Amino acid sequence: VNVPLTELLAFTGVNEADLFGGDQFTIRFELKLTDGRSFSNDDNTGTLTGSFFASPFLYTPTVVCPVGEDQFVGEYVISDVTGGVVGGSPFGDGTVVELTIGETSTQRVFEATYLPALAIGNGDVPFAFDLVCEGVTVLPGQSSGLQCSAGILFGPPVDAAPGTYDQDDDSSFTITFREDETGDCGGGGDVTIQLTKQ
């Protein structure tokens, strides 16, 4: 299903000039059967979506600002801004990482070792984030590759503002994320790193 932006704007009565990155439209589908029954997101159970109708029936497309495929890619150096909450610099101050395009044109990914100063032999893990109109949104539930009990996860910040970037300058930007998102090691916290292009 394709719904053009012009149709969404006409239906909601919103002017394109009033849109900003992060705004969302909600599109709800309803399936009507020939016997009179109908199903939508309120009826969404594992049986309904898994066995019969493979649809969540509810979609929330997000307004994004385009990011060029040549922007925010290549080698970047990580600088620790706030320090970590579990044990030192999360990815190592001065670590060089390669940024690549992720699953969407606005997503970026790098791989790095979590808490490299511990030198315990854990390997690189992917870290993904979205560039949303000059804000850096970290995806929730990302594995760090280490655990205290169930696993240390990264996610969006809770008590701090997201990181920022300049659409016209990819020389440096900040990422703020929640380290130990689920409190696996006794409690998480928001940390900030800066990435500077080499």
PDB file of C-alpha atoms in Angstrom:
ATOM      1  CA  VAL A   1       0.000   0.000   0.000  1.00  0.00           C
ATOM      2  CA  ASN A   2       1.336   3.409  -0.962  1.00  0.00           C
ATOM      3  CA  VAL A   3      -0.223   6.539   0.514  1.00  0.00           C
ATOM      4  CA  PRO A   4       1.213   9.743  -0.987  1.00  0.00           C
ATOM      5  CA  LEU A   5       2.048  12.599   1.356  1.00  0.00           C
ATOM      6  CA  THR A   6      -0.433  14.799  -0.514  1.00  0.00           C
ATOM      7  CA  GLU A   7      -3.272  12.443   0.498  1.00  0.00           C
ATOM      8  CA  LEU A   8      -2.153  12.349   4.129  1.00  0.00           C
ATOM      9  CA  LEU A   9      -1.989  16.143   4.252  1.00  0.00           C
ATOM     10  CA  ALA A  10      -5.399  16.548   2.577  1.00  0.00           C
ATOM     11  CA  PHE A  11      -7.030  14.014   4.924  1.00  0.00           C
ATOM     12  CA  THR A  12      -5.565  15.523   8.109  1.00  0.00           C
ATOM     13  CA  GLY A  13      -5.825  19.168   7.045  1.00  0.00           C
ATOM     14  CA  VAL A  14      -2.149  19.763   7.841  1.00  0.00           C
ATOM     15  CA  ASN A  15       0.019  22.061   5.707  1.00  0.00           C
ATOM     16  CA  GLU A  16       3.343  20.690   4.522  1.00  0.00           C
ATOM     17  CA  ALA A  17       5.084  23.772   5.973  1.00  0.00           C
ATOM     18  CA  ASP A  18       3.883  22.704   9.449  1.00  0.00           C
ATOM     19  CA  LEU A  19       5.602  19.306   9.291  1.00  0.00           C
ATOM     20  CA  PHE A  20       8.772  18.648  11.253  1.00  0.00           C
ATOM     21  CA  GLY A  21      11.034  15.660  11.584  1.00  0.00           C
ATOM     22  CA  GLY A  22       9.670  13.092  14.000  1.00  0.00           C
ATOM     23  CA  ASP A  23       6.010  13.914  13.279  1.00  0.00           C
ATOM     24  CA  GLN A  24       3.984  10.779  12.606  1.00  0.00           C
ATOM     25  CA  PHE A  25       0.859   9.937  10.668  1.00  0.00           C
ATOM     26  CA  THR A  26      -1.292   7.047  11.887  1.00  0.00           C
ATOM     27  CA  ILE A  27      -2.758   4.762   9.224  1.00  0.00           C
ATOM     28  CA  ARG A  28      -5.238   2.147  10.432  1.00  0.00           C
ATOM     29  CA  PHE A  29      -6.520  -0.690   8.261  1.00  0.00           C
ATOM     30  CA  GLU A  30      -9.729  -2.647   8.792  1.00  0.00           C
ATOM     31  CA  LEU A  31     -10.443  -5.997   7.171  1.00  0.00           C
ATOM     32  CA  LYS A  32     -14.115  -6.712   6.456  1.00  0.00           C
ATOM     33  CA  LEU A  33     -15.056 -10.324   5.730  1.00  0.00           C
ATOM     34  CA  THR A  34     -17.993 -11.407   3.552  1.00  0.00           C
ATOM     35  CA  ASP A  35     -19.773 -12.836   6.630  1.00  0.00           C
ATOM     36  CA  GLY A  36     -19.893  -9.363   8.240  1.00  0.00           C
ATOM     37  CA  ARG A  37     -16.999  -9.740  10.687  1.00  0.00           C
ATOM     38  CA  SER A  38     -14.267  -7.104  10.748  1.00  0.00           C
ATOM     39  CA  PHE A  39     -10.754  -7.057  12.154  1.00  0.00           C
ATOM     40  CA  SER A  40      -8.331  -4.234  12.921  1.00  0.00           C
ATOM     41  CA  ASN A  41      -5.521  -3.372  15.325  1.00  0.00           C
ATOM     42  CA  ASP A  42      -7.854  -3.703  18.353  1.00  0.00           C
ATOM     43  CA  ASP A  43      -8.228  -7.395  17.470  1.00  0.00           C
ATOM     44  CA  ASN A  44      -4.500  -7.886  16.994  1.00  0.00           C
ATOM     45  CA  THR A  45      -3.519 -11.195  18.592  1.00  0.00           C
ATOM     46  CA  GLY A  46      -0.787 -13.660  17.743  1.00  0.00           C
ATOM     47  CA  THR A  47      -3.338 -16.011  16.233  1.00  0.00           C
ATOM     48  CA  LEU A  48      -4.865 -13.327  14.040  1.00  0.00           C
ATOM     49  CA  THR A  49      -1.632 -11.842  12.708  1.00  0.00           C
ATOM     50  CA  GLY A  50       0.487 -14.986  12.806  1.00  0.00           C
ATOM     51  CA  SER A  51      -1.888 -17.573  11.382  1.00  0.00           C
ATOM     52  CA  PHE A  52      -4.537 -15.780   9.374  1.00  0.00           C
ATOM     53  CA  PHE A  53      -3.764 -12.175   8.507  1.00  0.00           C
ATOM     54  CA  ALA A  54      -0.105 -11.130   8.491  1.00  0.00           C
ATOM     55  CA  SER A  55      -0.705  -7.454   9.268  1.00  0.00           C
ATOM     56  CA  PRO A  56      -0.427  -5.259  12.350  1.00  0.00           C
ATOM     57  CA  PHE A  57      -3.295  -3.171  10.828  1.00  0.00           C
ATOM     58  CA  LEU A  58      -1.700   0.006  12.223  1.00  0.00           C
ATOM     59  CA  TYR A  59       1.210   1.889  10.684  1.00  0.00           C
ATOM     60  CA  THR A  60       2.844   5.116  11.847  1.00  0.00           C
ATOM     61  CA  PRO A  61       5.102   6.516   9.109  1.00  0.00           C
ATOM     62  CA  THR A  62       7.506   9.139  10.462  1.00  0.00           C
ATOM     63  CA  VAL A  63       8.455  12.397   8.755  1.00  0.00           C
ATOM     64  CA  VAL A  64      12.213  12.448   8.153  1.00  0.00           C
ATOM     65  CA  CYS A  65      14.683  14.864   6.628  1.00  0.00           C
ATOM     66  CA  PRO A  66      16.668  13.248   3.797  1.00  0.00           C
ATOM     67  CA  VAL A  67      20.275  12.298   4.505  1.00  0.00           C
ATOM     68  CA  GLY A  68      22.585  11.883   1.513  1.00  0.00           C
ATOM     69  CA  GLU A  69      24.162   8.482   0.994  1.00  0.00           C
ATOM     70  CA  ASP A  70      27.560  10.178   1.115  1.00  0.00           C
ATOM     71  CA  GLN A  71      26.800  11.914   4.431  1.00  0.00           C
ATOM     72  CA  PHE A  72      27.699  10.504   7.847  1.00  0.00           C
ATOM     73  CA  VAL A  73      29.573   7.534   6.386  1.00  0.00           C
ATOM     74  CA  GLY A  74      33.225   6.594   6.564  1.00  0.00           C
ATOM     75  CA  GLU A  75      35.744   6.619   9.392  1.00  0.00           C
ATOM     76  CA  TYR A  76      34.915   8.494  12.599  1.00  0.00           C
ATOM     77  CA  VAL A  77      36.781   8.791  15.903  1.00  0.00           C
ATOM     78  CA  ILE A  78      34.771   8.302  19.104  1.00  0.00           C
ATOM     79  CA  SER A  79      35.331  10.803  21.921  1.00  0.00           C
ATOM     80  CA  ASP A  80      33.852  10.088  25.324  1.00  0.00           C
ATOM     81  CA  VAL A  81      31.869  13.142  26.516  1.00  0.00           C
ATOM     82  CA  THR A  82      30.210  12.026  29.768  1.00  0.00           C
ATOM     83  CA  GLY A  83      31.842   8.730  30.733  1.00  0.00           C
ATOM     84  CA  GLY A  84      29.969   5.480  31.079  1.00  0.00           C
ATOM     85  CA  VAL A  85      27.825   4.132  33.901  1.00  0.00           C
ATOM     86  CA  VAL A  86      28.885   0.477  33.895  1.00  0.00           C
ATOM     87  CA  GLY A  87      32.668   0.813  33.794  1.00  0.00           C
ATOM     88  CA  GLY A  88      34.591   3.375  31.821  1.00  0.00           C
ATOM     89  CA  SER A  89      34.209   4.714  28.307  1.00  0.00           C
ATOM     90  CA  PRO A  90      31.491   2.636  26.572  1.00  0.00           C
ATOM     91  CA  PHE A  91      33.306   2.243  23.225  1.00  0.00           C
ATOM     92  CA  GLY A  92      36.754   3.506  24.178  1.00  0.00           C
ATOM     93  CA  ASP A  93      37.895   7.092  23.899  1.00  0.00           C
ATOM     94  CA  GLY A  94      39.778   7.457  20.588  1.00  0.00           C
ATOM     95  CA  THR A  95      38.328   4.325  18.965  1.00  0.00           C
ATOM     96  CA  VAL A  96      38.003   4.594  15.171  1.00  0.00           C
ATOM     97  CA  VAL A  97      34.787   3.154  13.693  1.00  0.00           C
ATOM     98  CA  GLU A  98      33.384   2.832  10.168  1.00  0.00           C
ATOM     99  CA  LEU A  99      29.889   4.322   9.747  1.00  0.00           C
ATOM    100  CA  THR A 100      27.704   2.653   7.113  1.00  0.00           C
ATOM    101  CA  ILE A 101      24.112   3.083   5.971  1.00  0.00           C
ATOM    102  CA  GLY A 102      21.698   0.854   7.886  1.00  0.00           C
ATOM    103  CA  GLU A 103      18.258  -0.492   7.023  1.00  0.00           C
ATOM    104  CA  THR A 104      16.949   2.915   5.887  1.00  0.00           C
ATOM    105  CA  SER A 105      18.525   5.920   4.175  1.00  0.00           C
ATOM    106  CA  THR A 106      18.569   7.848   7.475  1.00  0.00           C
ATOM    107  CA  GLN A 107      19.967   5.035   9.626  1.00  0.00           C
ATOM    108  CA  ARG A 108      23.661   4.685  10.361  1.00  0.00           C
ATOM    109  CA  VAL A 109      25.508   1.762  11.972  1.00  0.00           C
ATOM    110  CA  PHE A 110      28.986   1.187  13.338  1.00  0.00           C
ATOM    111  CA  GLU A 111      30.586  -1.813  15.009  1.00  0.00           C
ATOM    112  CA  ALA A 112      32.717  -1.478  18.118  1.00  0.00           C
ATOM    113  CA  THR A 113      33.735  -3.409  21.209  1.00  0.00           C
ATOM    114  CA  TYR A 114      31.800  -2.482  24.342  1.00  0.00           C
ATOM    115  CA  LEU A 115      34.104  -1.586  27.271  1.00  0.00           C
ATOM    116  CA  PRO A 116      37.334  -2.355  25.391  1.00  0.00           C
ATOM    117  CA  ALA A 117      39.458  -1.226  28.358  1.00  0.00           C
ATOM    118  CA  LEU A 118      38.359  -4.357  30.249  1.00  0.00           C
ATOM    119  CA  ALA A 119      40.269  -6.446  27.657  1.00  0.00           C
ATOM    120  CA  ILE A 120      38.116  -9.521  28.293  1.00  0.00           C
ATOM    121  CA  GLY A 121      37.979 -10.694  24.687  1.00  0.00           C
ATOM    122  CA  ASN A 122      34.437  -9.643  23.773  1.00  0.00           C
ATOM    123  CA  GLY A 123      34.087  -8.753  20.107  1.00  0.00           C
ATOM    124  CA  ASP A 124      32.558  -5.925  18.135  1.00  0.00           C
ATOM    125  CA  VAL A 125      28.785  -5.423  18.245  1.00  0.00           C
ATOM    126  CA  PRO A 126      26.647  -3.300  15.883  1.00  0.00           C
ATOM    127  CA  PHE A 127      25.280   0.001  17.192  1.00  0.00           C
ATOM    128  CA  ALA A 128      22.461   1.596  15.142  1.00  0.00           C
ATOM    129  CA  PHE A 129      20.864   5.037  15.225  1.00  0.00           C
ATOM    130  CA  ASP A 130      18.601   7.192  13.070  1.00  0.00           C
ATOM    131  CA  LEU A 131      19.337  10.727  11.893  1.00  0.00           C
ATOM    132  CA  VAL A 132      15.977  12.482  12.275  1.00  0.00           C
ATOM    133  CA  CYS A 133      16.027  16.162  11.294  1.00  0.00           C
ATOM    134  CA  GLU A 134      19.092  17.134  13.322  1.00  0.00           C
ATOM    135  CA  GLY A 135      18.321  14.755  16.189  1.00  0.00           C
ATOM    136  CA  VAL A 136      20.077  11.407  16.708  1.00  0.00           C
ATOM    137  CA  THR A 137      17.642   8.654  17.748  1.00  0.00           C
ATOM    138  CA  VAL A 138      19.168   5.483  19.170  1.00  0.00           C
ATOM    139  CA  LEU A 139      17.251   2.265  18.547  1.00  0.00           C
ATOM    140  CA  PRO A 140      16.058   0.424  21.696  1.00  0.00           C
ATOM    141  CA  GLY A 141      17.124  -3.037  22.854  1.00  0.00           C
ATOM    142  CA  GLN A 142      20.567  -3.177  21.222  1.00  0.00           C
ATOM    143  CA  SER A 143      22.879  -5.824  22.644  1.00  0.00           C
ATOM    144  CA  SER A 144      26.241  -4.771  24.045  1.00  0.00           C
ATOM    145  CA  GLY A 145      27.647  -8.289  23.862  1.00  0.00           C
ATOM    146  CA  LEU A 146      28.211  -8.323  27.641  1.00  0.00           C
ATOM    147  CA  GLN A 147      26.031  -9.122  30.610  1.00  0.00           C
ATOM    148  CA  CYS A 148      25.819  -9.082  34.372  1.00  0.00           C
ATOM    149  CA  SER A 149      22.858 -11.483  34.324  1.00  0.00           C
ATOM    150  CA  ALA A 150      20.518 -11.266  31.315  1.00  0.00           C
ATOM    151  CA  GLY A 151      22.401  -8.865  29.047  1.00  0.00           C
ATOM    152  CA  ILE A 152      23.444  -5.203  28.973  1.00  0.00           C
ATOM    153  CA  LEU A 153      21.376  -3.334  26.388  1.00  0.00           C
ATOM    154  CA  PHE A 154      21.631   0.093  24.764  1.00  0.00           C
ATOM    155  CA  GLY A 155      18.609   2.256  23.945  1.00  0.00           C
ATOM    156  CA  PRO A 156      17.332   5.817  23.673  1.00  0.00           C
ATOM    157  CA  PRO A 157      18.144   8.223  26.519  1.00  0.00           C
ATOM    158  CA  VAL A 158      15.671   8.512  29.394  1.00  0.00           C
ATOM    159  CA  ASP A 159      16.828  11.561  31.375  1.00  0.00           C
ATOM    160  CA  ALA A 160      18.773  13.461  28.701  1.00  0.00           C
ATOM    161  CA  ALA A 161      18.070  15.008  25.319  1.00  0.00           C
ATOM    162  CA  PRO A 162      19.019  12.983  22.215  1.00  0.00           C
ATOM    163  CA  GLY A 163      22.265  13.673  20.407  1.00  0.00           C
ATOM    164  CA  THR A 164      22.402  16.210  17.585  1.00  0.00           C
ATOM    165  CA  TYR A 165      23.857  16.655  14.114  1.00  0.00           C
ATOM    166  CA  ASP A 166      24.001  19.378  11.468  1.00  0.00           C
ATOM    167  CA  GLN A 167      22.370  18.400   8.150  1.00  0.00           C
ATOM    168  CA  ASP A 168      24.901  20.498   6.257  1.00  0.00           C
ATOM    169  CA  ASP A 169      28.045  19.365   8.103  1.00  0.00           C
ATOM    170  CA  ASP A 170      28.892  15.720   8.751  1.00  0.00           C
ATOM    171  CA  SER A 171      32.298  16.452  10.300  1.00  0.00           C
ATOM    172  CA  SER A 172      31.070  15.696  13.829  1.00  0.00           C
ATOM    173  CA  PHE A 173      27.925  14.899  15.798  1.00  0.00           C
ATOM    174  CA  THR A 174      26.862  13.560  19.190  1.00  0.00           C
ATOM    175  CA  ILE A 175      24.986  10.430  20.241  1.00  0.00           C
ATOM    176  CA  THR A 176      23.262  10.240  23.620  1.00  0.00           C
ATOM    177  CA  PHE A 177      22.009   6.808  24.632  1.00  0.00           C
ATOM    178  CA  ARG A 178      20.958   4.762  27.640  1.00  0.00           C
ATOM    179  CA  GLU A 179      23.707   2.417  28.765  1.00  0.00           C
ATOM    180  CA  ASP A 180      22.340  -0.687  30.548  1.00  0.00           C
ATOM    181  CA  GLU A 181      18.811   0.115  29.369  1.00  0.00           C
ATOM    182  CA  THR A 182      17.128  -2.618  31.452  1.00  0.00           C
ATOM    183  CA  GLY A 183      19.305  -2.257  34.568  1.00  0.00           C
ATOM    184  CA  ASP A 184      21.028  -5.606  34.076  1.00  0.00           C
ATOM    185  CA  CYS A 185      24.022  -4.431  36.121  1.00  0.00           C
ATOM    186  CA  GLY A 186      22.022  -2.616  38.789  1.00  0.00           C
ATOM    187  CA  GLY A 187      20.874   0.500  36.983  1.00  0.00           C
ATOM    188  CA  GLY A 188      21.430   2.314  33.730  1.00  0.00           C
ATOM    189  CA  GLY A 189      22.265   5.867  32.819  1.00  0.00           C
ATOM    190  CA  ASP A 190      22.420   8.237  29.869  1.00  0.00           C
ATOM    191  CA  VAL A 191      25.822   8.735  28.266  1.00  0.00           C
ATOM    192  CA  THR A 192      27.044  10.937  25.409  1.00  0.00           C
ATOM    193  CA  ILE A 193      29.754  10.282  22.866  1.00  0.00           C
ATOM    194  CA  GLN A 194      30.953  12.453  20.006  1.00  0.00           C
ATOM    195  CA  LEU A 195      31.954  11.132  16.594  1.00  0.00           C
ATOM    196  CA  THR A 196      34.417  13.177  14.520  1.00  0.00           C
ATOM    197  CA  LYS A 197      35.162  12.392  10.896  1.00  0.00           C
ATOM    198  CA  GLN A 198      38.752  11.509  10.040  1.00  0.00           C
TER     199      GLN A 198
END
